[in-house]
XYZ file of C-alpha atoms in Angstrom:
402
model
C 32.230 90.481 49.996
C 29.014 88.812 48.835
C 26.138 88.174 51.236
C 26.599 84.676 52.693
C 24.165 82.047 51.470
C 22.220 80.297 54.236
C 22.121 76.580 53.397
C 19.960 75.563 56.360
C 17.237 73.248 55.124
C 18.810 72.720 51.704
C 18.682 69.079 50.482
C 21.690 66.868 51.120
C 24.340 67.138 48.416
C 22.652 70.043 46.638
C 25.358 72.714 47.086
C 28.526 72.165 45.055
C 29.660 75.643 44.005
C 32.339 77.811 45.573
C 30.917 80.698 47.546
C 30.311 82.425 50.861
C 28.079 80.318 53.100
C 26.299 80.528 56.436
C 25.884 77.327 58.472
C 24.249 76.477 61.790
C 27.264 74.809 63.320
C 26.824 75.572 67.032
C 23.579 77.610 66.896
C 21.215 78.915 64.237
C 23.285 80.728 61.605
C 26.319 80.678 63.916
C 29.129 80.518 61.372
C 30.113 81.943 58.003
C 32.926 80.668 55.824
C 34.243 80.899 52.283
C 34.353 77.741 50.208
C 37.086 77.961 47.590
C 36.918 76.293 44.205
C 39.017 73.123 44.016
C 39.534 72.850 47.764
C 38.338 69.640 49.394
C 39.302 70.127 53.043
C 37.955 72.156 55.955
C 39.672 73.054 59.246
C 37.677 73.585 62.452
C 39.357 74.795 65.621
C 39.476 77.371 68.422
C 39.885 81.083 67.782
C 43.524 80.856 68.912
C 44.290 79.138 65.590
C 43.529 82.352 63.749
C 43.521 82.061 59.972
C 44.733 78.448 60.150
C 41.122 77.428 60.886
C 38.238 78.038 58.485
C 35.650 77.861 61.261
C 36.281 78.834 64.888
C 34.662 76.647 67.530
C 35.641 76.493 71.212
C 37.168 73.201 72.245
C 34.226 71.969 74.360
C 31.386 73.331 72.201
C 28.942 70.816 70.770
C 28.901 70.744 66.979
C 25.971 70.149 64.650
C 27.875 68.064 62.115
C 24.778 67.708 59.961
C 25.229 71.370 59.026
C 27.575 70.153 56.277
C 25.092 67.761 54.685
C 23.924 70.203 51.964
C 27.459 70.377 50.532
C 28.887 68.123 47.837
C 31.768 68.137 45.395
C 31.036 68.944 41.731
C 31.264 65.195 41.107
C 28.526 64.526 43.655
C 30.448 63.079 46.622
C 30.113 64.550 50.135
C 32.028 67.756 50.911
C 34.231 68.439 52.779
C 36.174 65.363 51.724
C 38.760 65.914 54.474
C 38.022 67.464 57.874
C 40.603 68.582 60.445
C 38.945 69.189 63.805
C 40.649 70.548 66.933
C 38.179 70.028 69.763
C 36.462 67.516 72.016
C 33.132 66.810 70.322
C 33.098 63.202 69.099
C 29.691 63.443 67.433
C 31.262 63.146 63.992
C 31.486 59.387 64.564
C 27.692 59.116 64.795
C 27.201 61.543 61.902
C 29.397 59.387 59.663
C 27.028 56.425 60.034
C 24.766 58.119 57.490
C 27.353 60.242 55.692
C 30.661 58.563 54.829
C 33.807 60.606 55.572
C 36.849 60.157 53.348
C 39.381 61.486 55.889
C 38.955 62.863 59.402
C 41.741 64.238 61.595
C 40.731 64.658 65.239
C 42.818 66.563 67.791
C 41.008 66.487 71.154
C 42.351 68.244 74.249
C 40.774 66.935 77.438
C 41.638 65.389 80.781
C 39.961 62.415 82.418
C 38.869 59.225 80.680
C 36.549 58.943 77.685
C 35.089 55.842 76.091
C 33.733 56.038 72.549
C 31.873 53.321 70.672
C 32.306 54.229 67.007
C 31.938 50.717 65.673
C 29.277 51.779 63.147
C 31.132 54.845 61.836
C 32.064 55.062 58.161
C 35.433 56.783 57.942
C 38.017 55.766 55.366
C 41.093 57.365 56.961
C 41.041 58.341 60.645
C 43.834 60.350 62.230
C 43.817 60.905 66.008
C 46.221 63.479 67.423
C 46.954 62.926 71.098
C 49.389 65.797 71.656
C 47.006 67.802 73.853
C 45.254 64.911 75.640
C 46.180 64.653 79.327
C 43.581 61.962 80.026
C 42.864 58.691 78.269
C 40.775 57.662 75.269
C 39.204 54.228 74.837
C 37.791 53.804 71.353
C 36.003 50.970 69.602
C 36.494 51.660 65.934
C 35.113 50.279 62.685
C 37.272 48.778 59.990
C 39.071 51.724 58.366
C 41.565 51.766 55.554
C 44.118 53.838 57.481
C 44.325 54.505 61.216
C 46.939 57.092 62.188
C 47.866 57.792 65.816
C 50.044 60.824 66.628
C 51.538 61.975 69.945
C 51.536 60.200 73.307
C 50.505 56.660 72.366
C 49.957 55.682 76.017
C 46.875 57.928 76.005
C 44.799 55.668 73.763
C 43.444 52.119 73.711
C 41.816 50.967 70.490
C 39.576 47.944 69.998
C 37.316 46.789 67.172
C 38.115 45.898 63.586
C 41.750 46.062 62.488
C 42.694 48.801 60.004
C 44.242 47.911 56.668
C 47.198 50.111 57.650
C 48.269 51.394 61.064
C 50.501 54.468 61.133
C 52.176 55.498 64.393
C 53.932 58.819 64.891
C 54.854 58.978 68.589
C 55.905 62.145 70.400
C 59.709 62.076 70.486
C 62.477 64.098 72.073
C 64.704 66.260 69.914
C 68.026 64.999 71.274
C 69.808 62.547 68.972
C 71.584 60.986 71.945
C 68.405 60.345 73.938
C 67.514 56.793 74.925
C 65.458 55.152 72.155
C 61.695 55.466 72.400
C 59.974 52.141 73.144
C 56.533 51.565 71.677
C 53.881 50.892 74.349
C 51.623 47.839 74.331
C 48.931 48.611 71.755
C 46.729 45.614 72.503
C 44.659 44.297 69.583
C 46.290 46.742 67.150
C 49.424 44.613 67.321
C 47.691 42.091 65.068
C 47.766 44.412 62.024
C 49.368 43.175 58.829
C 50.633 46.594 57.679
C 52.465 49.071 59.918
C 54.156 52.430 59.335
C 56.398 53.968 62.006
C 57.263 57.641 61.595
C 59.936 59.393 63.604
C 62.472 62.101 62.850
C 65.791 61.510 61.063
C 67.514 63.655 63.700
C 66.436 63.392 67.322
C 65.309 60.579 69.598
C 65.274 57.286 67.675
C 62.482 54.726 67.867
C 63.511 51.321 69.198
C 62.619 48.320 67.053
C 63.122 45.965 69.957
C 59.754 44.372 70.628
C 58.649 44.642 67.007
C 57.910 40.927 67.204
C 54.798 41.916 69.220
C 53.405 42.458 65.684
C 53.628 38.808 64.548
C 51.270 39.169 61.568
C 53.236 41.963 59.878
C 53.596 41.574 56.130
C 54.281 45.222 55.284
C 56.514 47.571 57.284
C 57.321 51.194 56.444
C 59.950 53.031 58.507
C 60.587 56.782 58.299
C 63.263 58.465 60.418
C 65.819 57.307 62.973
C 65.648 53.856 64.571
C 67.718 51.564 66.783
C 67.705 47.803 67.316
C 67.553 46.976 63.615
C 68.463 43.353 64.266
C 64.963 42.811 65.728
C 63.490 42.977 62.214
C 64.847 39.498 61.577
C 62.029 38.281 63.843
C 59.426 39.237 61.221
C 59.658 36.300 58.788
C 56.342 37.114 57.035
C 57.488 40.446 55.602
C 56.718 40.859 51.909
C 57.279 44.632 51.797
C 59.875 46.783 53.587
C 60.350 50.530 53.102
C 63.023 52.645 54.800
C 63.120 56.399 54.231
C 65.140 59.343 55.593
C 67.225 57.165 57.882
C 70.793 58.255 58.678
C 71.878 55.100 60.570
C 71.199 51.537 59.388
C 73.837 49.803 61.512
C 72.564 46.344 62.405
C 69.969 46.036 59.633
C 69.648 42.323 58.764
C 70.499 41.220 55.258
C 67.619 41.173 52.815
C 67.870 37.397 52.659
C 66.506 37.347 56.221
C 62.990 37.705 54.796
C 62.327 34.820 52.400
C 58.976 36.246 51.237
C 60.237 39.805 50.652
C 59.052 40.993 47.242
C 59.161 44.779 47.587
C 61.993 46.857 49.045
C 62.613 50.612 49.074
C 65.485 52.502 50.699
C 65.351 56.250 50.065
C 67.604 58.914 51.586
C 69.660 56.511 53.675
C 73.284 56.286 54.778
C 75.646 55.977 51.816
C 77.672 52.997 53.080
C 74.537 51.061 54.008
C 73.038 51.921 50.626
C 75.969 50.288 48.825
C 75.528 47.119 50.879
C 71.820 47.022 50.149
C 72.337 47.441 46.410
C 74.728 44.493 46.427
C 72.235 42.388 48.402
C 69.445 43.265 45.970
C 71.531 42.076 43.024
C 72.457 38.858 44.830
C 68.823 38.194 45.655
C 67.810 38.842 42.027
C 69.992 35.925 40.942
C 68.141 33.587 43.295
C 64.573 34.854 42.915
C 63.287 37.768 40.888
C 61.677 40.659 42.705
C 57.926 40.602 42.262
C 57.321 44.231 43.305
C 59.065 47.574 43.079
C 62.556 47.726 44.545
C 65.004 50.598 44.751
C 67.884 52.078 46.737
C 68.229 55.782 45.939
C 69.430 59.125 47.279
C 72.139 57.667 49.495
C 73.737 60.311 51.721
C 77.064 60.897 53.410
C 76.739 61.150 57.179
C 77.579 64.863 57.285
C 74.695 65.632 54.899
C 72.115 65.061 57.626
C 73.388 67.978 59.698
C 74.577 70.287 56.944
C 71.600 69.923 54.600
C 68.622 67.978 55.903
C 68.904 69.222 59.465
C 68.254 72.837 58.563
C 64.769 74.052 59.591
C 64.224 76.247 56.522
C 63.285 73.609 53.928
C 59.665 74.831 53.792
C 60.606 78.476 53.118
C 60.524 80.037 49.674
C 63.882 80.022 47.891
C 64.683 83.703 48.504
C 63.978 83.556 52.242
C 65.649 80.153 52.648
C 68.843 81.404 50.979
C 69.011 84.380 53.321
C 68.222 82.228 56.377
C 70.835 79.610 55.513
C 73.492 82.285 55.012
C 72.729 83.672 58.467
C 72.730 80.131 59.879
C 76.192 79.415 58.412
C 77.584 82.665 59.810
C 76.184 81.991 63.277
C 77.319 78.385 63.382
C 80.849 79.341 62.358
C 80.977 81.981 65.098
C 79.602 79.586 67.703
C 82.039 76.802 66.889
C 84.945 79.205 67.470
C 83.437 80.990 70.490
C 85.603 81.077 73.612
C 83.151 82.570 76.112
C 79.479 83.170 76.792
C 79.564 86.743 75.486
C 80.635 85.521 72.048
C 77.874 82.908 72.026
C 75.299 85.574 72.944
C 76.591 87.875 70.215
C 76.315 85.136 67.576
C 72.792 84.117 68.570
C 71.610 87.710 68.864
C 73.037 88.602 65.445
C 71.369 85.549 63.904
C 68.031 86.442 65.503
C 68.175 90.115 64.475
C 68.856 89.049 60.876
C 65.130 88.278 60.605
C 63.858 91.470 62.252
C 61.909 93.347 59.621
C 62.032 90.490 57.095
C 58.714 90.150 55.281
C 56.931 86.803 55.555
C 57.913 85.939 59.146
C 54.745 84.444 60.607
C 54.206 81.904 63.396
C 55.602 78.940 61.427
C 58.724 80.834 60.377
C 59.279 82.113 63.916
C 59.143 78.521 65.163
C 61.695 77.502 62.514
C 64.054 80.268 63.633
C 63.595 79.104 67.223
C 64.399 75.555 66.104
C 67.648 76.828 64.578
C 68.550 78.494 67.889
C 67.826 75.216 69.680
C 70.188 73.455 67.242
C 72.863 76.013 68.120
C 72.401 75.156 71.803
C 73.286 71.530 71.000
C 76.646 72.338 69.405
C 79.556 70.743 71.254
C 81.361 74.054 71.777
C 78.268 75.727 73.220
C 77.769 72.832 75.636
C 81.467 72.906 76.598
C 81.030 76.542 77.622
C 78.232 75.489 79.971
C 75.477 77.428 78.198
C 72.008 75.942 78.592
C 69.149 75.658 76.112
C 67.134 78.003 78.321
C 69.820 80.679 78.122
C 70.044 80.558 74.328
C 66.239 80.817 74.214
C 66.326 83.931 76.411
C 68.878 85.553 74.115
C 66.644 84.669 71.157
C 63.574 86.221 72.802
C 65.487 89.381 73.757
C 66.808 89.988 70.243
C 63.712 89.340 68.132
C 60.846 91.683 67.300
C 58.723 89.213 65.309
C-alpha cells in the first residue's frame, strides 16, 4: 500500500486523482482512506459499519467538513459529489454555504430535540434518514431540488423554502394485512407541487386518505402498496401520475378524473387493472392527445407478487439466487403440508442449514435469509399450527452458522 498523501493545507479543488489520502477529519491527520477512480461518493459512519463505511467516525464526534475542500473531480467540481453520513454532526449545513453539495444523505441517531437553521445551505438533493432518531428534529431548510425523508416522519418538522420534489418513505410494518399507514401532518411541506410516496409492494400499505392536504399537487409518483385510491380524485390539478410496483389498484379513479393529466405511467401493476387503464388511455387519446409520456407495462397476475417479486433474493448473483430459490421452494412446500410443529421446525432448519458453508453469505445475505424465514412464519398453515414469528426466528438462529 502506498504512503497516504496528506492534503492538509492544499488549495481547494487541487486534488483530483485517485489515491491513498490522509485527512484531518476529527483531529490532525486523523483519518486515511482510498479514493477510487470513477467513484463520486463517500460514506462516513461508526466503526460498527465495518467496510460499508469509507471513514469511521463515532456518532457524536465533531467533524471538520472542510477537510474535503482540497478534493475535486477530474472535471473540476467538488468531490465527493455524494456524501452518506451516519452521525449527529450537522456542521455540513454550514460548510455547504461556501461549498455546494450535490447530494447529502444524513442519518442522525439522537434523543431529545434539535433545531437547525440551514436556510443558507447549498445542497441540491438532501436525504434525511430518521430510522434511529428517538427525539425530534426541527429544520429550516433552503430551497433544494429534492428533499427525501425516510423512517418515522413524526420525528421531523421542516420549514423554509419548498423543495422542487418531496419524497417520503415512511417506516412501515411488514404485514400485508396491517391497518394502512396514515401520513402525519407535515405542515408547510404539504404545499409542494411534486410528491413521491414510496412504500413496499408487500406489507403495510400507505393510506391515500388525506392526500387532499396537498392541494397544490401537480405531480404524484406512487411506489408500492396503497389503499384509499378513490381519494386521488380530490387532486384536480394533477398533470403527471406514476404508479409502480403496485399489486392492488382497486378503487383507482378513472383517468378522466384529472382533466389536466398529460403524463401517466403504470409499471408492474395488477393485470386486470392494467387492462382497464390501457382502455382508458385509448379513450382519452380520442378526446385529447397525451402531451407527455404515457405507458402501461409489465402487468402482473396476482400470484406473481408472492411467487416472484416477494422473494428476498433478487439482489443475489444468479448462481446463489438459483440455489436459494430452490431451497425456498422446498421449504415452502414442506411447510404448507406440515401437520405439526416438529415438521415446521424441520423445514425451517433444513432451509437455514442449506446456506451453512455457502460462500458469499455476508450481513446483507444473512438478513435476506432471515426475511425468508419471516415470510415462512406468515404462511397460513404455519399460523394455523400456532407457531409464532419468534419461534421460527429461534429455529433459524439455532440452525445457522453464518
